[in-house]
CSV table of C-alpha atoms and ligand atoms in Angstrom, one decimal:
chain,number,residue,atom,x,y,z
A,242,UNK,CA,-13.6,-2.4,0.7
A,243,UNK,CA,-15.8,0.2,-0.8
A,244,UNK,CA,-17.6,0.0,-4.1
A,245,UNK,CA,-15.1,2.1,-6.0
A,246,UNK,CA,-12.1,0.0,-4.9
A,247,UNK,CA,-13.7,-3.3,-5.7
A,248,UNK,CA,-15.1,-2.3,-9.1
A,249,UNK,CA,-11.8,-1.1,-10.5
A,250,UNK,CA,-9.7,-3.7,-8.8
A,251,UNK,CA,-11.6,-6.7,-10.0
A,252,UNK,CA,-11.3,-5.6,-13.6
A,253,UNK,CA,-7.5,-5.6,-13.3
A,254,UNK,CA,-6.2,-8.6,-11.5
A,255,UNK,CA,-2.6,-9.7,-11.3
A,256,UNK,CA,-1.1,-13.2,-11.3
A,257,UNK,CA,1.8,-14.6,-9.2
A,258,UNK,CA,2.7,-18.2,-10.2
A,259,UNK,CA,-0.8,-18.8,-11.6
A,260,UNK,CA,-2.6,-17.3,-8.5
A,261,UNK,CA,-4.8,-14.4,-9.4
A,262,UNK,CA,-5.4,-11.6,-7.0
A,263,UNK,CA,-7.3,-8.4,-7.3
A,264,UNK,CA,-5.4,-6.4,-4.6
A,265,UNK,CA,-2.0,-5.1,-5.7
A,266,UNK,CA,-0.9,-4.5,-2.1
A,267,UNK,CA,1.1,-7.2,-0.3
A,268,UNK,CA,1.3,-6.5,3.4
A,269,UNK,CA,3.9,-7.5,6.0
A,270,UNK,CA,2.6,-8.7,9.4
A,271,UNK,CA,5.5,-7.6,11.7
A,272,UNK,CA,5.7,-4.9,14.4
A,273,UNK,CA,2.0,-4.0,14.7
A,274,UNK,CA,0.9,-2.6,18.1
A,275,UNK,CA,-1.4,-5.6,18.7
A,276,UNK,CA,-2.8,-8.6,16.9
A,277,UNK,CA,-6.2,-6.9,16.8
A,278,UNK,CA,-4.8,-3.9,15.0
A,279,UNK,CA,-2.9,-6.2,12.6
A,280,UNK,CA,-6.1,-7.9,11.7
A,281,UNK,CA,-8.0,-4.6,11.2
A,282,UNK,CA,-5.2,-3.2,9.1
A,283,UNK,CA,-5.2,-6.3,6.9
A,284,UNK,CA,-8.9,-5.9,6.4
A,285,UNK,CA,-8.6,-2.2,5.7
A,286,UNK,CA,-5.8,-2.8,3.2
A,287,UNK,CA,-7.9,-5.3,1.3
A,288,UNK,CA,-4.7,-7.2,0.8
A,289,UNK,CA,-5.1,-10.8,-0.3
A,290,UNK,CA,-1.5,-11.8,0.3
A,291,UNK,CA,0.4,-11.2,3.5
A,292,UNK,CA,4.0,-12.0,4.2
A,293,UNK,CA,4.9,-13.8,7.4
A,294,UNK,CA,8.3,-14.4,9.0
A,295,UNK,CA,8.9,-18.0,10.0
A,296,UNK,CA,11.2,-16.9,12.7
A,297,UNK,CA,8.4,-15.1,14.4
A,298,UNK,CA,6.3,-18.3,14.2
A,299,UNK,CA,8.8,-20.6,15.7
A,300,UNK,CA,10.1,-18.1,18.3
A,301,UNK,CA,7.2,-18.2,20.8
A,302,UNK,CA,5.2,-21.3,20.2
A,303,UNK,CA,1.9,-20.2,21.8
A,304,UNK,CA,1.8,-16.7,20.3
A,305,UNK,CA,2.7,-18.3,17.1
A,306,UNK,CA,-0.3,-20.5,17.2
A,307,UNK,CA,-2.7,-17.6,17.8
A,308,UNK,CA,-1.0,-15.5,15.2
A,309,UNK,CA,-1.5,-18.3,12.7
A,310,UNK,CA,-5.1,-18.7,13.7
A,311,UNK,CA,-5.6,-14.9,13.1
A,312,UNK,CA,-4.2,-15.1,9.6
A,313,UNK,CA,-6.2,-18.2,8.8
A,314,UNK,CA,-9.4,-16.4,10.0
A,315,UNK,CA,-8.7,-13.5,7.7
A,316,UNK,CA,-8.7,-15.9,4.7
A,317,UNK,CA,-5.6,-14.3,3.1
A,318,UNK,CA,-2.9,-16.1,1.2
A,319,UNK,CA,0.4,-16.5,3.1
A,320,UNK,CA,3.7,-15.6,1.6
A,321,UNK,CA,6.3,-16.9,4.1
A,322,UNK,CA,9.6,-15.0,4.1
A,323,UNK,CA,13.2,-15.7,5.0
A,324,UNK,CA,13.6,-12.3,6.7
A,325,UNK,CA,16.8,-11.9,8.5
A,326,UNK,CA,18.6,-14.8,6.8
A,327,UNK,CA,22.2,-13.9,5.9
A,328,UNK,CA,23.5,-17.1,4.3
A,329,UNK,CA,22.3,-19.3,1.5
A,330,UNK,CA,22.1,-22.2,3.9
A,331,UNK,CA,20.1,-20.3,6.5
A,332,UNK,CA,17.7,-19.1,3.8
A,333,UNK,CA,17.2,-22.5,2.2
A,334,UNK,CA,16.7,-24.2,5.6
A,335,UNK,CA,14.2,-21.5,6.6
A,336,UNK,CA,12.3,-21.9,3.3
A,337,UNK,CA,12.1,-25.6,3.8
A,338,UNK,CA,10.7,-25.1,7.3
A,339,UNK,CA,8.2,-22.5,6.0
A,340,UNK,CA,6.9,-24.9,3.4
A,341,UNK,CA,6.2,-27.5,6.1
A,342,UNK,CA,4.6,-25.0,8.5
A,343,UNK,CA,2.5,-23.0,6.0
A,344,UNK,CA,1.9,-25.7,3.4
A,345,UNK,CA,2.8,-23.5,0.4
A,346,UNK,CA,5.5,-23.6,-2.2
A,347,UNK,CA,5.6,-19.8,-2.1
A,348,UNK,CA,8.7,-18.2,-0.5
A,349,UNK,CA,9.7,-14.6,-0.3
A,350,UNK,CA,13.5,-15.1,-0.5
A,351,UNK,CA,15.6,-12.6,1.5
A,352,UNK,CA,19.4,-13.2,1.8
A,353,UNK,CA,20.6,-10.1,3.6
A,354,UNK,CA,24.1,-9.0,2.7
A,355,UNK,CA,24.8,-6.0,4.9
A,356,UNK,CA,23.5,-4.8,8.3
A,357,UNK,CA,23.2,-1.1,7.8
A,358,UNK,CA,21.2,-1.1,4.6
A,359,UNK,CA,19.8,-4.7,4.8
A,360,UNK,CA,20.4,-4.8,1.1
A,361,UNK,CA,20.3,-8.2,-0.6
A,362,UNK,CA,23.4,-10.3,-1.1
A,363,UNK,CA,22.6,-10.8,-4.7
A,364,UNK,CA,25.1,-13.6,-5.2
A,365,UNK,CA,23.7,-15.6,-2.3
A,366,UNK,CA,20.2,-14.7,-3.6
A,367,UNK,CA,20.8,-16.2,-7.0
A,368,UNK,CA,22.4,-19.3,-5.5
A,369,UNK,CA,19.5,-19.8,-3.0
A,370,UNK,CA,16.9,-19.2,-5.7
A,371,UNK,CA,18.5,-21.9,-7.9
A,372,UNK,CA,18.4,-24.4,-5.0
A,373,UNK,CA,14.9,-23.6,-4.1
A,374,UNK,CA,13.3,-23.6,-7.5
A,375,UNK,CA,15.0,-26.9,-8.3
A,376,UNK,CA,13.3,-28.2,-5.1
A,377,UNK,CA,9.8,-27.0,-6.3
A,378,UNK,CA,9.6,-23.7,-4.6
A,379,UNK,CA,7.9,-20.7,-6.2
A,380,UNK,CA,10.4,-17.9,-5.3
A,381,UNK,CA,9.7,-14.2,-4.8
A,382,UNK,CA,13.2,-12.8,-4.6
A,383,UNK,CA,13.9,-9.6,-2.7
A,384,UNK,CA,16.5,-8.1,-5.0
A,385,UNK,CA,17.9,-4.8,-6.3
A,386,UNK,CA,17.1,-3.1,-9.6
A,387,UNK,CA,20.3,-4.6,-11.2
A,388,UNK,CA,19.3,-6.0,-14.6
A,389,UNK,CA,22.0,-8.7,-14.7
A,390,UNK,CA,21.0,-10.1,-11.3
A,391,UNK,CA,17.3,-10.0,-12.5
A,392,UNK,CA,18.2,-12.0,-15.6
A,393,UNK,CA,20.1,-14.6,-13.5
A,394,UNK,CA,17.1,-14.8,-11.1
A,395,UNK,CA,14.8,-15.5,-14.0
A,396,UNK,CA,17.2,-18.1,-15.4
A,397,UNK,CA,17.2,-19.7,-12.0
A,398,UNK,CA,13.4,-20.2,-12.4
A,399,UNK,CA,12.0,-17.1,-10.6
A,400,UNK,CA,8.8,-15.9,-12.2
A,401,UNK,CA,8.4,-12.8,-10.1
A,402,UNK,CA,11.0,-10.1,-9.2
A,403,UNK,CA,10.8,-7.9,-6.1
A,404,UNK,CA,13.3,-5.0,-6.4
A,405,UNK,CA,13.8,-2.8,-3.4
A,406,UNK,CA,12.4,0.8,-3.3
A,407,UNK,CA,14.8,1.7,-0.5
A,408,UNK,CA,16.4,-0.1,2.5
A,409,UNK,CA,13.9,-2.1,4.6
A,410,UNK,CA,12.3,0.0,7.3
A,411,UNK,CA,13.8,3.3,6.0
A,412,UNK,CA,10.5,4.7,4.6
A,413,UNK,CA,12.5,6.6,2.0
A,414,UNK,CA,10.4,5.6,-1.0
A,415,UNK,CA,11.9,5.0,-4.4
A,416,UNK,CA,15.6,5.7,-4.1
A,417,UNK,CA,16.3,4.9,-7.8
A,418,UNK,CA,13.2,5.6,-10.0
A,419,UNK,CA,15.4,5.5,-13.1
A,420,UNK,CA,16.7,2.0,-12.3
A,421,UNK,CA,13.1,0.8,-11.5
A,422,UNK,CA,11.9,2.3,-14.7
A,423,UNK,CA,14.5,0.5,-16.8
A,424,UNK,CA,13.8,-2.7,-15.0
A,425,UNK,CA,10.1,-2.3,-16.0
A,426,UNK,CA,11.0,-1.6,-19.6
A,427,UNK,CA,13.5,-4.5,-19.7
A,428,UNK,CA,11.1,-7.1,-18.3
A,429,UNK,CA,7.7,-6.0,-19.6
A,430,UNK,CA,6.0,-9.4,-19.0
A,431,UNK,CA,7.5,-10.4,-15.6
A,432,UNK,CA,5.4,-9.5,-12.6
A,433,UNK,CA,7.4,-6.9,-10.7
A,434,UNK,CA,6.8,-5.9,-7.1
A,435,UNK,CA,8.4,-3.0,-5.4
A,436,UNK,CA,9.4,-4.4,-2.0
A,437,UNK,CA,10.7,-2.5,1.0
A,438,UNK,CA,11.5,1.1,1.9
A,439,UNK,CA,8.1,2.6,1.1
A,440,UNK,CA,7.1,5.2,3.7
A,441,UNK,CA,4.0,7.0,2.6
A,442,UNK,CA,1.1,6.2,0.1
A,443,UNK,CA,2.5,8.6,-2.6
A,444,UNK,CA,5.6,6.4,-2.8
A,445,UNK,CA,3.5,3.4,-3.5
A,446,UNK,CA,1.5,5.3,-6.1
A,447,UNK,CA,4.7,6.3,-7.8
A,448,UNK,CA,5.8,2.7,-8.0
A,449,UNK,CA,2.4,1.8,-9.6
A,450,UNK,CA,2.7,4.8,-12.0
A,451,UNK,CA,6.0,3.3,-13.2
A,452,UNK,CA,4.0,0.3,-14.3
A,453,UNK,CA,4.9,-2.0,-11.4
A,454,UNK,CA,2.5,-4.8,-10.8
A,455,UNK,CA,2.3,-4.5,-7.0
A,456,UNK,CA,3.9,-3.1,-3.8
A,457,UNK,CA,4.9,-5.0,-0.7
A,458,UNK,CA,5.3,-3.0,2.5
A,459,UNK,CA,5.2,-3.5,6.2
A,460,UNK,CA,6.8,-0.8,8.4
A,461,UNK,CA,4.9,2.1,6.9
A,462,UNK,CA,1.6,0.6,8.0
A,463,UNK,CA,2.8,-1.1,11.2
A,464,UNK,CA,4.6,2.0,12.6
A,465,UNK,CA,2.0,4.6,11.5
A,466,UNK,CA,0.2,6.4,14.3
A,467,UNK,CA,-3.0,4.9,13.0
A,468,UNK,CA,-2.1,1.6,11.1
A,469,UNK,CA,-5.6,0.9,10.1
A,470,UNK,CA,-6.1,4.3,8.4
A,471,UNK,CA,-2.7,4.0,6.8
A,472,UNK,CA,-3.5,0.6,5.4
A,473,UNK,CA,-6.6,2.0,3.7
A,474,UNK,CA,-4.6,5.0,2.5
A,475,UNK,CA,-2.1,2.6,0.8
A,476,UNK,CA,-4.8,0.6,-0.8
A,477,UNK,CA,-6.3,3.7,-2.3
A,478,UNK,CA,-2.9,5.1,-3.4
A,479,UNK,CA,-2.0,1.8,-5.1
A,480,UNK,CA,-5.2,1.7,-6.9
A,481,UNK,CA,-4.9,5.3,-8.0
A,482,UNK,CA,-1.3,4.7,-9.2
A,483,UNK,CA,-2.4,1.7,-11.1
A,484,UNK,CA,-5.3,3.5,-12.7
A,485,UNK,CA,-3.0,6.4,-13.6
A,486,UNK,CA,-0.6,4.0,-15.3
A,487,UNK,CA,-3.4,2.4,-17.3
A,488,UNK,CA,-4.7,5.8,-18.3
A,489,UNK,CA,-1.4,6.4,-20.3
A,490,UNK,CA,0.0,9.6,-18.7
A,491,UNK,CA,0.9,12.6,-20.8
A,492,UNK,CA,4.5,13.2,-21.8
A,493,UNK,CA,6.5,15.6,-19.6
A,494,UNK,CA,8.0,18.7,-21.2
A,495,UNK,CA,10.7,21.1,-20.4
A,496,UNK,CA,8.8,24.2,-21.7
A,497,UNK,CA,5.3,25.4,-20.8
A,498,UNK,CA,2.4,24.7,-23.0
A,499,UNK,CA,-0.7,26.7,-22.4
A,500,UNK,CA,-3.5,24.5,-21.0
A,501,UNK,CA,-6.1,27.0,-22.2
A,502,UNK,CA,-5.6,27.7,-25.9
A,503,UNK,CA,-6.4,31.4,-26.8
A,504,UNK,CA,-8.6,32.0,-29.8
A,505,UNK,CA,-8.6,35.5,-31.2
A,506,UNK,CA,-8.5,38.7,-29.1
A,507,UNK,CA,-10.7,39.7,-26.3
A,508,UNK,CA,-12.3,43.2,-26.7
A,509,UNK,CA,-12.9,45.3,-23.6
A,510,UNK,CA,-15.1,48.4,-23.5
B,1508,DXP,C1,8.0,-7.9,6.0
B,1508,DXP,C2,9.0,-7.9,4.9
B,1508,DXP,O1,9.0,-8.8,4.1
B,1508,DXP,C3,10.0,-6.9,4.9
B,1508,DXP,O2,11.3,-7.5,4.9
B,1508,DXP,C4,9.8,-6.1,3.6
B,1508,DXP,O3,10.9,-6.1,2.8
B,1508,DXP,C5,9.1,-4.8,3.9
B,1508,DXP,O4,9.9,-3.7,4.1
B,1508,DXP,P1,9.3,-2.4,4.8
B,1508,DXP,O5,9.1,-2.7,6.2
B,1508,DXP,O6,10.4,-1.4,4.5
B,1508,DXP,O7,8.1,-2.1,4.1
Protein backbone atom coordinates (compact mmCIF):
# COMPACT_ATOMS: atom_id res chain seq x y z
CA UNK A 1 0.00 0.00 0.00
CA UNK A 2 1.42 3.41 -0.85
CA UNK A 3 1.40 6.50 1.35
CA UNK A 4 -1.62 8.09 -0.32
CA UNK A 5 -3.77 4.99 0.09
CA UNK A 6 -2.90 4.43 3.72
CA UNK A 7 -3.22 8.07 4.81
CA UNK A 8 -6.75 8.57 3.56
CA UNK A 9 -7.98 5.07 4.32
CA UNK A 10 -6.96 5.05 7.97
CA UNK A 11 -8.84 8.29 8.54
CA UNK A 12 -12.04 6.66 7.33
CA UNK A 13 -12.52 3.16 8.72
CA UNK A 14 -15.68 1.08 8.43
CA UNK A 15 -17.12 -1.35 10.97
CA UNK A 16 -18.77 -4.71 10.43
CA UNK A 17 -20.21 -6.28 13.57
CA UNK A 18 -17.83 -4.26 15.71
CA UNK A 19 -14.75 -5.12 13.65
CA UNK A 20 -13.09 -2.03 12.27
CA UNK A 21 -11.23 -2.18 8.96
CA UNK A 22 -9.58 0.51 6.89
CA UNK A 23 -9.92 -1.12 3.47
CA UNK A 24 -13.38 -0.96 1.91
CA UNK A 25 -12.59 -3.70 -0.58
CA UNK A 26 -13.65 -7.25 0.32
CA UNK A 27 -12.05 -9.76 -2.00
CA UNK A 28 -13.14 -13.23 -3.10
CA UNK A 29 -10.51 -15.97 -3.30
CA UNK A 30 -11.86 -18.25 -6.05
CA UNK A 31 -10.71 -18.83 -9.64
CA UNK A 32 -7.23 -17.28 -9.49
CA UNK A 33 -4.62 -18.69 -11.88
CA UNK A 34 -2.46 -19.86 -8.96
CA UNK A 35 -2.21 -19.58 -5.17
CA UNK A 36 0.82 -17.31 -5.59
CA UNK A 37 -1.14 -14.89 -7.77
CA UNK A 38 -4.03 -15.00 -5.30
CA UNK A 39 -1.67 -14.05 -2.48
CA UNK A 40 -0.11 -11.25 -4.49
CA UNK A 41 -3.51 -9.94 -5.54
CA UNK A 42 -4.72 -9.86 -1.93
CA UNK A 43 -1.62 -7.92 -0.95
CA UNK A 44 -2.01 -5.50 -3.87
CA UNK A 45 -5.68 -4.95 -3.02
CA UNK A 46 -4.84 -4.08 0.62
CA UNK A 47 -8.05 -5.96 1.48
CA UNK A 48 -8.34 -6.86 5.15
CA UNK A 49 -11.30 -9.19 4.65
CA UNK A 50 -11.40 -12.06 2.17
CA UNK A 51 -14.31 -14.35 1.51
CA UNK A 52 -13.69 -18.08 1.30
CA UNK A 53 -15.96 -20.85 0.13
CA UNK A 54 -16.26 -23.77 2.51
CA UNK A 55 -16.94 -26.10 -0.39
CA UNK A 56 -13.51 -25.39 -1.78
CA UNK A 57 -11.94 -26.15 1.60
CA UNK A 58 -13.61 -29.46 2.12
CA UNK A 59 -13.37 -30.56 -1.52
CA UNK A 60 -9.69 -31.41 -1.73
CA UNK A 61 -8.26 -31.90 1.70
CA UNK A 62 -4.61 -31.25 0.95
CA UNK A 63 -4.99 -28.22 -1.29
CA UNK A 64 -7.49 -26.97 1.29
CA UNK A 65 -4.80 -27.12 3.95
CA UNK A 66 -2.25 -25.16 1.94
CA UNK A 67 -4.89 -22.67 0.89
CA UNK A 68 -5.82 -22.08 4.51
CA UNK A 69 -2.15 -21.65 5.40
CA UNK A 70 -1.78 -19.08 2.63
CA UNK A 71 -4.72 -17.07 3.96
CA UNK A 72 -3.41 -17.32 7.50
CA UNK A 73 0.03 -16.09 6.41
CA UNK A 74 -1.55 -13.02 4.84
CA UNK A 75 -3.10 -12.06 8.19
CA UNK A 76 -6.47 -11.15 6.70
CA UNK A 77 -9.85 -11.69 8.30
CA UNK A 78 -11.86 -14.54 6.79
CA UNK A 79 -15.50 -14.18 5.82
CA UNK A 80 -16.63 -17.72 5.00
CA UNK A 81 -19.44 -17.96 2.47
CA UNK A 82 -22.21 -20.39 1.57
CA UNK A 83 -21.60 -19.94 -2.17
CA UNK A 84 -23.60 -22.33 -4.30
CA UNK A 85 -26.12 -23.27 -1.59
CA UNK A 86 -29.66 -23.46 -2.94
CA UNK A 87 -31.74 -24.38 0.10
CA UNK A 88 -32.05 -23.05 3.63
CA UNK A 89 -30.93 -26.39 5.02
CA UNK A 90 -27.83 -26.52 2.82
CA UNK A 91 -26.89 -22.92 3.67
CA UNK A 92 -27.38 -23.42 7.42
CA UNK A 93 -25.39 -26.66 7.45
CA UNK A 94 -22.60 -25.06 5.42
CA UNK A 95 -22.54 -22.07 7.79
CA UNK A 96 -22.26 -24.38 10.79
CA UNK A 97 -19.37 -26.24 9.21
CA UNK A 98 -17.69 -22.95 8.29
CA UNK A 99 -17.90 -21.75 11.88
CA UNK A 100 -16.11 -24.91 13.02
CA UNK A 101 -13.47 -24.76 10.33
CA UNK A 102 -12.70 -21.05 10.34
CA UNK A 103 -13.48 -20.33 13.97
CA UNK A 104 -15.53 -17.21 13.26
CA UNK A 105 -19.18 -16.24 13.77
CA UNK A 106 -19.11 -14.35 10.44
CA UNK A 107 -20.92 -15.87 7.50
CA UNK A 108 -21.60 -14.47 4.06
CA UNK A 109 -25.00 -15.98 3.46
CA UNK A 110 -25.91 -16.96 -0.08
CA UNK A 111 -29.10 -18.87 -0.83
CA UNK A 112 -29.17 -19.04 -4.59
CA UNK A 113 -32.62 -19.08 -6.17
CA UNK A 114 -32.01 -19.42 -9.87
CA UNK A 115 -29.24 -20.87 -12.03
CA UNK A 116 -29.09 -18.36 -14.89
CA UNK A 117 -28.85 -15.22 -12.78
CA UNK A 118 -27.61 -16.75 -9.53
CA UNK A 119 -29.92 -14.28 -7.86
CA UNK A 120 -30.72 -14.78 -4.19
CA UNK A 121 -33.81 -16.67 -3.11
CA UNK A 122 -34.82 -13.87 -0.80
CA UNK A 123 -37.46 -15.94 1.02
CA UNK A 124 -34.93 -18.66 1.81
CA UNK A 125 -32.37 -15.98 2.65
CA UNK A 126 -34.56 -14.38 5.33
CA UNK A 127 -35.42 -17.79 6.77
CA UNK A 128 -31.78 -18.88 6.91
CA UNK A 129 -30.72 -15.51 8.35
CA UNK A 130 -33.26 -15.93 11.20
CA UNK A 131 -31.96 -19.40 12.03
CA UNK A 132 -28.32 -18.36 11.90
CA UNK A 133 -28.57 -15.12 13.90
CA UNK A 134 -30.57 -16.98 16.56
CA UNK A 135 -27.65 -19.40 16.69
CA UNK A 136 -25.11 -16.60 17.27
CA UNK A 137 -23.88 -16.03 13.70
CA UNK A 138 -23.09 -12.57 12.39
CA UNK A 139 -24.69 -12.72 8.97
CA UNK A 140 -23.66 -10.84 5.82
CA UNK A 141 -26.61 -11.59 3.52
CA UNK A 142 -26.19 -11.52 -0.27
CA UNK A 143 -29.49 -9.94 -1.25
CA UNK A 144 -31.18 -7.75 -3.85
CA UNK A 145 -31.94 -4.03 -3.56
CA UNK A 146 -35.51 -4.82 -2.42
CA UNK A 147 -36.30 -2.63 0.59
CA UNK A 148 -38.88 -4.94 2.13
CA UNK A 149 -36.49 -7.87 2.04
CA UNK A 150 -33.83 -5.59 3.53
CA UNK A 151 -36.16 -4.69 6.39
CA UNK A 152 -36.88 -8.35 7.06
CA UNK A 153 -33.18 -9.17 7.08
CA UNK A 154 -32.55 -6.41 9.60
CA UNK A 155 -35.44 -7.65 11.74
CA UNK A 156 -33.90 -11.12 11.53
CA UNK A 157 -30.79 -9.70 13.20
CA UNK A 158 -28.52 -8.90 10.24
CA UNK A 159 -26.40 -5.79 10.88
CA UNK A 160 -24.92 -5.61 7.37
CA UNK A 161 -26.66 -5.85 3.99
CA UNK A 162 -25.00 -6.87 0.74
CA UNK A 163 -27.16 -6.07 -2.28
CA UNK A 164 -26.03 -7.32 -5.67
CA UNK A 165 -24.63 -4.97 -8.29
CA UNK A 166 -25.40 -7.49 -11.05
CA UNK A 167 -25.47 -11.29 -11.35
CA UNK A 168 -22.42 -13.02 -9.87
CA UNK A 169 -19.62 -13.34 -12.41
CA UNK A 170 -21.37 -11.17 -15.01
CA UNK A 171 -19.10 -8.13 -14.70
CA UNK A 172 -22.01 -5.89 -15.66
CA UNK A 173 -21.56 -3.37 -12.88
CA UNK A 174 -24.50 -1.66 -11.20
CA UNK A 175 -27.64 -2.88 -12.97
CA UNK A 176 -29.98 -0.78 -10.85
CA UNK A 177 -28.28 2.36 -9.55
CA UNK A 178 -31.67 3.86 -8.71
CA UNK A 179 -32.55 0.90 -6.48
CA UNK A 180 -29.14 0.99 -4.82
CA UNK A 181 -29.46 4.72 -4.22
CA UNK A 182 -32.85 4.32 -2.55
CA UNK A 183 -31.50 1.52 -0.41
CA UNK A 184 -28.71 3.82 0.75
CA UNK A 185 -31.18 6.60 1.51
CA UNK A 186 -33.55 4.22 3.30
CA UNK A 187 -30.91 2.70 5.59
CA UNK A 188 -28.46 5.53 6.25
CA UNK A 189 -26.84 3.86 9.25
CA UNK A 190 -26.66 0.22 8.13
CA UNK A 191 -23.32 -0.85 6.63
CA UNK A 192 -24.12 -1.58 2.98
CA UNK A 193 -21.78 -3.52 0.71
CA UNK A 194 -22.29 -3.94 -3.03
CA UNK A 195 -21.62 -7.61 -3.66
CA UNK A 196 -21.23 -9.30 -7.04
CA UNK A 197 -21.36 -8.39 -10.69
CA UNK A 198 -18.72 -5.70 -10.56
CA UNK A 199 -16.52 -5.87 -13.67
CA UNK A 200 -14.16 -2.89 -13.77
CA UNK A 201 -12.84 -0.40 -11.23
CA UNK A 202 -15.22 2.37 -12.35
CA UNK A 203 -18.17 0.16 -11.30
CA UNK A 204 -16.73 -0.06 -7.80
CA UNK A 205 -16.07 3.68 -7.72
CA UNK A 206 -19.69 4.30 -8.74
CA UNK A 207 -20.92 2.14 -5.84
CA UNK A 208 -18.78 4.13 -3.43
CA UNK A 209 -19.97 7.43 -4.91
CA UNK A 210 -23.52 6.31 -4.10
CA UNK A 211 -22.44 6.20 -0.47
CA UNK A 212 -21.96 2.45 -0.14
CA UNK A 213 -19.65 1.42 2.65
CA UNK A 214 -17.68 -1.19 0.73
CA UNK A 215 -17.59 -3.45 -2.32
CA UNK A 216 -17.14 -7.21 -2.42
CA UNK A 217 -15.85 -8.69 -5.65
CA UNK A 218 -14.06 -11.73 -6.96
CA UNK A 219 -14.33 -12.56 -10.66
CA UNK A 220 -13.22 -9.16 -11.93
CA UNK A 221 -9.84 -9.57 -10.25
CA UNK A 222 -9.41 -13.35 -10.55
CA UNK A 223 -10.23 -13.39 -14.27
CA UNK A 224 -8.34 -10.24 -15.27
CA UNK A 225 -5.34 -10.68 -17.55
CA UNK A 226 -3.23 -9.31 -14.71
CA UNK A 227 -5.07 -10.00 -11.43
CA UNK A 228 -2.47 -8.25 -9.29
CA UNK A 229 -2.63 -5.02 -11.27
CA UNK A 230 -6.44 -5.22 -11.29
CA UNK A 231 -6.55 -5.73 -7.53
CA UNK A 232 -4.55 -2.54 -7.07
CA UNK A 233 -6.76 -0.70 -9.57
CA UNK A 234 -9.87 -1.68 -7.59
CA UNK A 235 -8.28 -0.52 -4.35
CA UNK A 236 -7.56 2.88 -5.86
CA UNK A 237 -11.02 3.16 -7.46
CA UNK A 238 -12.78 2.31 -4.20
CA UNK A 239 -10.74 4.87 -2.35
CA UNK A 240 -11.39 7.49 -5.05
CA UNK A 241 -15.12 6.76 -5.02
CA UNK A 242 -15.27 7.00 -1.26
CA UNK A 243 -13.36 10.28 -1.22
CA UNK A 244 -15.64 11.62 -3.95
CA UNK A 245 -18.69 10.73 -1.85
CA UNK A 246 -17.22 12.36 1.25
CA UNK A 247 -16.39 15.48 -0.75
CA UNK A 248 -20.15 16.05 -1.32
CA UNK A 249 -20.50 16.05 -5.13
CA UNK A 250 -22.16 18.92 -7.00
CA UNK A 251 -25.80 18.64 -8.09
CA UNK A 252 -26.33 17.51 -11.67
CA UNK A 253 -28.29 19.89 -13.94
CA UNK A 254 -30.23 19.54 -17.15
CA UNK A 255 -28.95 22.85 -18.60
CA UNK A 256 -25.44 24.13 -19.11
CA UNK A 257 -23.94 26.52 -16.57
CA UNK A 258 -20.77 28.31 -17.71
CA UNK A 259 -17.84 27.13 -15.63
CA UNK A 260 -15.96 30.33 -16.48
CA UNK A 261 -18.12 33.35 -15.56
CA UNK A 262 -17.62 36.24 -18.02
CA UNK A 263 -17.03 39.69 -16.48
CA UNK A 264 -17.59 42.66 -18.79
CA UNK A 265 -16.56 42.71 -22.47
CA UNK A 266 -13.21 41.97 -23.98
CA UNK A 267 -11.86 44.71 -26.31
CA UNK A 268 -9.71 43.71 -29.27
CA UNK A 269 -7.67 46.17 -31.31
C1 LIG B 1 -16.85 -14.97 -3.97
C2 LIG B 1 -18.21 -14.57 -3.73
O1 LIG B 1 -18.64 -14.42 -2.62
C3 LIG B 1 -19.09 -14.35 -4.88
O2 LIG B 1 -20.21 -15.18 -4.75
C4 LIG B 1 -19.41 -12.91 -4.90
O3 LIG B 1 -20.75 -12.68 -4.88
C5 LIG B 1 -18.62 -12.15 -5.89
O4 LIG B 1 -19.21 -12.03 -7.14
P1 LIG B 1 -18.32 -11.60 -8.41
O5 LIG B 1 -17.47 -12.79 -8.71
O6 LIG B 1 -19.30 -11.28 -9.49
O7 LIG B 1 -17.50 -10.43 -8.01
